[in-house]
């Protein structure tokens, strides 16, 4: 291990807990996070952007390849920009549902009841476009990033957890392709849209597919050796 840039364990702010506390806290986290559901009908009600900023800071603290932090988040609150995104996303989604998607894929999506209509893109108070950065720019020089997808995936998981923990609902939306986001949001071509996160309060009559609640059992997703 390099001796440079080290800092001592005392500064680590590692909170040592008793086994009892660890059991309680892990259970508490699970009991909270298991109630996160993807929401597709949002209320127009806005909320303080500081909540989004805190969630982005949490996301930005994620483990990532060589600490190069290969992500960029665009918060969209401007109605005209949201309208443009809805129009472009629906064009792609229409092609997906009517031409591009395989029958198997459409069958897998059926229980969710989704279709090309993406009203939530205009209604939700905030959208967050998450970009993976293949490169970062430093003094006009391109610096290669490593483990970009893995890093952005982990950061997105932390972002989603923080938003849920803060009392917000969201949807991970991925119209394909999403290159229209580069154009509308004026992002360079070495940034690739990862997901579009729709964030807000669920509308009063938001319909959540029962199917989404059915999660695999521990024994089906893990093994101990
Ligand atoms: C990478 C990714 C892409 C997704 N894309 C879409 C999407 O484009 N449209 C949509 O309605 N849901 C999308 N979802 C949401 C999933 O359908 C949802 O997470 C899944 O059905 C489980 O439901 P839950 O999130 O309520 O647990 C996506 C989720 C992930 C992780």
Tab-separated table of C-alpha atoms and ligand atoms in Angstrom:
chain	number	residue	atom	x	y	z
A	1	UNK	CA	0.000	0.000	0.000
A	2	UNK	CA	1.261	3.497	-0.859
A	3	UNK	CA	2.351	5.542	2.118
A	4	UNK	CA	1.234	8.816	0.550
A	5	UNK	CA	-2.130	10.364	1.215
A	6	UNK	CA	-2.960	8.043	4.102
A	7	UNK	CA	-5.175	9.001	6.925
A	8	UNK	CA	-5.484	7.224	10.217
A	9	UNK	CA	-8.282	4.974	11.453
A	10	UNK	CA	-9.294	7.590	14.000
A	11	UNK	CA	-10.397	9.841	11.121
A	12	UNK	CA	-12.371	7.064	9.492
A	13	UNK	CA	-15.507	7.956	11.493
A	14	UNK	CA	-16.304	4.248	11.609
A	15	UNK	CA	-19.189	3.800	13.995
A	16	UNK	CA	-18.617	0.654	15.990
A	17	UNK	CA	-21.885	-0.968	17.024
A	18	UNK	CA	-22.748	-3.878	19.240
A	19	UNK	CA	-24.054	-7.020	17.512
A	20	UNK	CA	-27.499	-6.203	18.899
A	21	UNK	CA	-27.400	-2.709	17.387
A	22	UNK	CA	-26.113	-4.110	14.095
A	23	UNK	CA	-29.023	-6.550	13.932
A	24	UNK	CA	-31.544	-3.846	14.750
A	25	UNK	CA	-30.074	-1.358	12.261
A	26	UNK	CA	-29.762	-3.794	9.373
A	27	UNK	CA	-33.365	-4.930	9.956
A	28	UNK	CA	-34.537	-1.305	10.181
A	29	UNK	CA	-32.869	-0.491	6.874
A	30	UNK	CA	-34.415	-3.527	5.213
A	31	UNK	CA	-37.884	-2.767	6.636
A	32	UNK	CA	-37.608	0.729	5.157
A	33	UNK	CA	-36.059	-0.032	1.779
A	34	UNK	CA	-38.376	-2.953	1.040
A	35	UNK	CA	-41.224	-0.436	0.787
A	36	UNK	CA	-39.561	1.385	-2.091
A	37	UNK	CA	-41.652	0.909	-5.234
A	38	UNK	CA	-41.323	2.258	-8.725
A	39	UNK	CA	-44.077	4.819	-9.201
A	40	UNK	CA	-45.418	5.830	-12.619
A	41	UNK	CA	-48.056	8.399	-11.603
A	42	UNK	CA	-46.801	11.523	-9.901
A	43	UNK	CA	-48.261	14.542	-8.165
A	44	UNK	CA	-47.176	17.972	-9.452
A	45	UNK	CA	-46.304	19.104	-5.913
A	46	UNK	CA	-42.786	20.484	-5.720
A	47	UNK	CA	-40.339	20.230	-2.823
A	48	UNK	CA	-37.085	21.861	-1.741
A	49	UNK	CA	-34.281	21.066	-4.193
A	50	UNK	CA	-31.926	20.735	-1.204
A	51	UNK	CA	-33.357	17.223	-0.717
A	52	UNK	CA	-32.211	16.300	-4.230
A	53	UNK	CA	-28.843	17.956	-3.620
A	54	UNK	CA	-28.330	15.916	-0.440
A	55	UNK	CA	-29.210	12.719	-2.319
A	56	UNK	CA	-26.727	13.649	-5.061
A	57	UNK	CA	-24.008	14.274	-2.483
A	58	UNK	CA	-24.787	10.824	-1.052
A	59	UNK	CA	-24.544	9.341	-4.573
A	60	UNK	CA	-21.268	11.178	-5.153
A	61	UNK	CA	-19.800	9.484	-2.072
A	62	UNK	CA	-20.169	6.036	-3.677
A	63	UNK	CA	-17.240	3.665	-4.110
A	64	UNK	CA	-15.975	3.989	-7.671
A	65	UNK	CA	-13.116	3.014	-9.972
A	66	UNK	CA	-9.844	4.730	-8.872
A	67	UNK	CA	-11.952	7.509	-7.266
A	68	UNK	CA	-12.349	9.150	-10.668
A	69	UNK	CA	-16.088	9.608	-9.960
A	70	UNK	CA	-17.235	8.941	-13.512
A	71	UNK	CA	-20.729	10.414	-13.281
A	72	UNK	CA	-22.712	13.527	-14.016
A	73	UNK	CA	-26.217	14.286	-12.791
A	74	UNK	CA	-28.510	16.794	-14.501
A	75	UNK	CA	-31.469	17.943	-12.399
A	76	UNK	CA	-34.333	18.984	-14.649
A	77	UNK	CA	-37.032	21.218	-13.190
A	78	UNK	CA	-37.702	23.441	-16.203
A	79	UNK	CA	-41.134	22.594	-17.635
A	80	UNK	CA	-40.161	23.263	-21.262
A	81	UNK	CA	-37.188	20.911	-20.981
A	82	UNK	CA	-39.404	18.255	-19.376
A	83	UNK	CA	-41.867	18.618	-22.268
A	84	UNK	CA	-39.051	18.100	-24.784
A	85	UNK	CA	-37.843	15.011	-22.924
A	86	UNK	CA	-41.343	13.526	-22.834
A	87	UNK	CA	-41.776	14.052	-26.581
A	88	UNK	CA	-38.405	12.466	-27.424
A	89	UNK	CA	-38.847	9.585	-24.954
A	90	UNK	CA	-42.333	8.772	-26.225
A	91	UNK	CA	-41.046	8.633	-29.798
A	92	UNK	CA	-38.495	5.990	-28.755
A	93	UNK	CA	-40.969	4.156	-26.565
A	94	UNK	CA	-43.535	4.030	-29.382
A	95	UNK	CA	-40.936	2.369	-31.631
A	96	UNK	CA	-39.993	0.009	-28.804
A	97	UNK	CA	-43.524	-1.196	-28.040
A	98	UNK	CA	-44.613	-1.384	-31.668
A	99	UNK	CA	-41.515	-2.561	-33.556
A	100	UNK	CA	-38.297	-3.123	-31.653
A	101	UNK	CA	-39.180	-5.137	-28.558
A	102	UNK	CA	-39.152	-8.931	-28.835
A	103	UNK	CA	-42.300	-10.814	-27.886
A	104	UNK	CA	-40.459	-12.251	-24.856
A	105	UNK	CA	-39.593	-8.757	-23.652
A	106	UNK	CA	-43.161	-7.526	-24.126
A	107	UNK	CA	-44.408	-10.585	-22.209
A	108	UNK	CA	-42.002	-9.794	-19.346
A	109	UNK	CA	-43.299	-6.211	-19.205
A	110	UNK	CA	-46.997	-7.086	-19.404
A	111	UNK	CA	-47.578	-7.473	-15.612
A	112	UNK	CA	-46.302	-3.897	-15.157
A	113	UNK	CA	-48.920	-2.536	-17.534
A	114	UNK	CA	-46.515	-0.032	-19.100
A	115	UNK	CA	-47.013	1.526	-22.549
A	116	UNK	CA	-45.487	4.339	-24.675
A	117	UNK	CA	-47.364	7.058	-22.760
A	118	UNK	CA	-44.914	8.790	-20.401
A	119	UNK	CA	-47.006	11.545	-18.819
A	120	UNK	CA	-44.893	11.277	-15.660
A	121	UNK	CA	-42.001	12.937	-17.501
A	122	UNK	CA	-43.974	16.193	-17.579
A	123	UNK	CA	-45.828	15.863	-14.307
A	124	UNK	CA	-43.119	14.931	-11.811
A	125	UNK	CA	-41.428	17.980	-10.255
A	126	UNK	CA	-37.897	16.777	-10.968
A	127	UNK	CA	-36.138	14.486	-13.387
A	128	UNK	CA	-32.541	13.501	-12.795
A	129	UNK	CA	-30.612	12.427	-15.886
A	130	UNK	CA	-27.650	10.302	-14.849
A	131	UNK	CA	-24.705	10.117	-17.232
A	132	UNK	CA	-21.783	7.687	-17.233
A	133	UNK	CA	-18.562	9.433	-18.148
A	134	UNK	CA	-16.237	7.290	-20.198
A	135	UNK	CA	-13.709	10.114	-19.858
A	136	UNK	CA	-13.274	13.192	-17.699
A	137	UNK	CA	-11.858	16.415	-19.067
A	138	UNK	CA	-8.902	18.078	-17.359
A	139	UNK	CA	-7.389	21.145	-19.076
A	140	UNK	CA	-9.004	19.935	-22.313
A	141	UNK	CA	-7.236	16.590	-21.912
A	142	UNK	CA	-9.338	13.421	-21.856
A	143	UNK	CA	-8.665	11.207	-18.830
A	144	UNK	CA	-9.926	7.652	-19.070
A	145	UNK	CA	-12.265	6.444	-16.316
A	146	UNK	CA	-12.418	2.840	-15.081
A	147	UNK	CA	-15.295	0.578	-14.049
A	148	UNK	CA	-17.677	3.254	-15.220
A	149	UNK	CA	-20.923	1.223	-15.368
A	150	UNK	CA	-20.266	-0.475	-12.028
A	151	UNK	CA	-19.491	2.856	-10.348
A	152	UNK	CA	-22.500	4.673	-11.784
A	153	UNK	CA	-24.749	1.721	-10.886
A	154	UNK	CA	-23.631	1.832	-7.265
A	155	UNK	CA	-24.000	5.635	-7.098
A	156	UNK	CA	-27.498	5.361	-8.560
A	157	UNK	CA	-28.429	2.760	-5.927
A	158	UNK	CA	-27.317	5.107	-3.166
A	159	UNK	CA	-29.204	7.997	-4.794
A	160	UNK	CA	-32.409	5.954	-4.995
A	161	UNK	CA	-32.022	4.759	-1.384
A	162	UNK	CA	-31.489	8.322	-0.132
A	163	UNK	CA	-34.502	9.664	-2.040
A	164	UNK	CA	-36.676	6.863	-0.671
A	165	UNK	CA	-35.328	7.410	2.837
A	166	UNK	CA	-36.208	11.123	2.450
A	167	UNK	CA	-39.858	10.290	1.718
A	168	UNK	CA	-39.831	10.599	-2.063
A	169	UNK	CA	-40.997	8.238	-4.763
A	170	UNK	CA	-39.219	7.609	-8.034
A	171	UNK	CA	-39.065	5.697	-11.265
A	172	UNK	CA	-35.974	4.439	-13.047
A	173	UNK	CA	-36.828	5.181	-16.668
A	174	UNK	CA	-34.770	3.915	-19.611
A	175	UNK	CA	-36.187	4.667	-23.039
A	176	UNK	CA	-33.805	3.160	-25.553
A	177	UNK	CA	-31.761	4.719	-27.035
A	178	UNK	CA	-31.460	7.741	-24.726
A	179	UNK	CA	-29.059	9.780	-26.854
A	180	UNK	CA	-31.769	12.464	-27.152
A	181	UNK	CA	-30.797	13.384	-23.584
A	182	UNK	CA	-27.308	14.467	-24.736
A	183	UNK	CA	-28.903	16.757	-27.290
A	184	UNK	CA	-31.611	18.254	-25.085
A	185	UNK	CA	-29.362	18.616	-22.031
A	186	UNK	CA	-26.281	19.687	-24.028
A	187	UNK	CA	-24.002	16.986	-22.657
A	188	UNK	CA	-20.839	15.967	-24.563
A	189	UNK	CA	-20.750	12.759	-26.597
A	190	UNK	CA	-18.287	11.031	-24.236
A	191	UNK	CA	-21.064	11.002	-21.640
A	192	UNK	CA	-23.621	8.227	-22.021
A	193	UNK	CA	-27.099	8.430	-20.466
A	194	UNK	CA	-27.396	5.715	-17.807
A	195	UNK	CA	-30.930	6.177	-16.493
A	196	UNK	CA	-33.478	8.936	-16.231
A	197	UNK	CA	-34.775	9.141	-12.669
A	198	UNK	CA	-38.264	10.576	-12.213
A	199	UNK	CA	-38.678	11.998	-8.706
A	200	UNK	CA	-41.627	13.317	-6.713
A	201	UNK	CA	-44.626	12.365	-4.618
A	202	UNK	CA	-46.897	9.608	-5.892
A	203	UNK	CA	-50.283	10.884	-7.109
A	204	UNK	CA	-53.222	10.012	-4.836
A	205	UNK	CA	-54.452	7.334	-7.230
A	206	UNK	CA	-51.008	5.977	-8.201
A	207	UNK	CA	-51.342	2.382	-9.326
A	208	UNK	CA	-48.542	0.075	-8.252
A	209	UNK	CA	-48.408	-3.357	-9.943
A	210	UNK	CA	-48.812	-6.115	-7.340
A	211	UNK	CA	-46.234	-8.080	-9.317
A	212	UNK	CA	-43.499	-5.552	-8.397
A	213	UNK	CA	-43.885	-6.375	-4.711
A	214	UNK	CA	-43.021	-10.016	-5.224
A	215	UNK	CA	-39.326	-10.316	-4.455
A	216	UNK	CA	-37.284	-13.517	-4.434
A	217	UNK	CA	-36.575	-15.179	-1.112
A	218	UNK	CA	-33.121	-14.976	0.492
A	219	UNK	CA	-32.449	-18.631	-0.328
A	220	UNK	CA	-33.187	-17.942	-3.990
A	221	UNK	CA	-30.787	-15.005	-4.320
A	222	UNK	CA	-27.915	-16.141	-2.123
A	223	UNK	CA	-25.793	-19.080	-1.025
A	224	UNK	CA	-23.479	-19.614	1.926
A	225	UNK	CA	-20.400	-21.764	1.481
B	1	LIG	C1	-32.215	-0.316	-15.151
B	1	LIG	C2	-33.696	-0.211	-14.981
B	1	LIG	C3	-34.471	0.260	-16.017
B	1	LIG	C4	-35.845	0.427	-15.861
B	1	LIG	N1	-36.565	0.982	-16.874
B	1	LIG	C5	-37.892	1.213	-16.712
B	1	LIG	C6	-38.628	1.910	-17.708
B	1	LIG	O1	-38.086	2.355	-18.717
B	1	LIG	N2	-39.960	2.093	-17.511
B	1	LIG	C7	-40.591	1.654	-16.371
B	1	LIG	O2	-41.795	1.856	-16.256
B	1	LIG	N3	-39.905	1.003	-15.391
B	1	LIG	C8	-38.569	0.799	-15.526
B	1	LIG	N4	-37.846	0.202	-14.515
B	1	LIG	C9	-38.519	-0.154	-13.259
B	1	LIG	C10	-38.746	-1.655	-13.127
B	1	LIG	O3	-39.800	-2.066	-13.935
B	1	LIG	C11	-39.034	-1.964	-11.637
B	1	LIG	O4	-37.904	-1.609	-10.877
B	1	LIG	C12	-39.361	-3.430	-11.414
B	1	LIG	O5	-40.581	-3.764	-12.036
B	1	LIG	C13	-39.468	-3.761	-9.922
B	1	LIG	O6	-40.426	-2.936	-9.316
B	1	LIG	P1	-40.048	-2.028	-8.062
B	1	LIG	O7	-39.022	-1.027	-8.518
B	1	LIG	O8	-41.332	-1.364	-7.663
B	1	LIG	O9	-39.499	-2.921	-7.007
B	1	LIG	C14	-36.476	0.043	-14.652
B	1	LIG	C15	-35.673	-0.448	-13.600
B	1	LIG	C16	-34.312	-0.560	-13.763
B	1	LIG	C17	-33.466	-1.026	-12.598
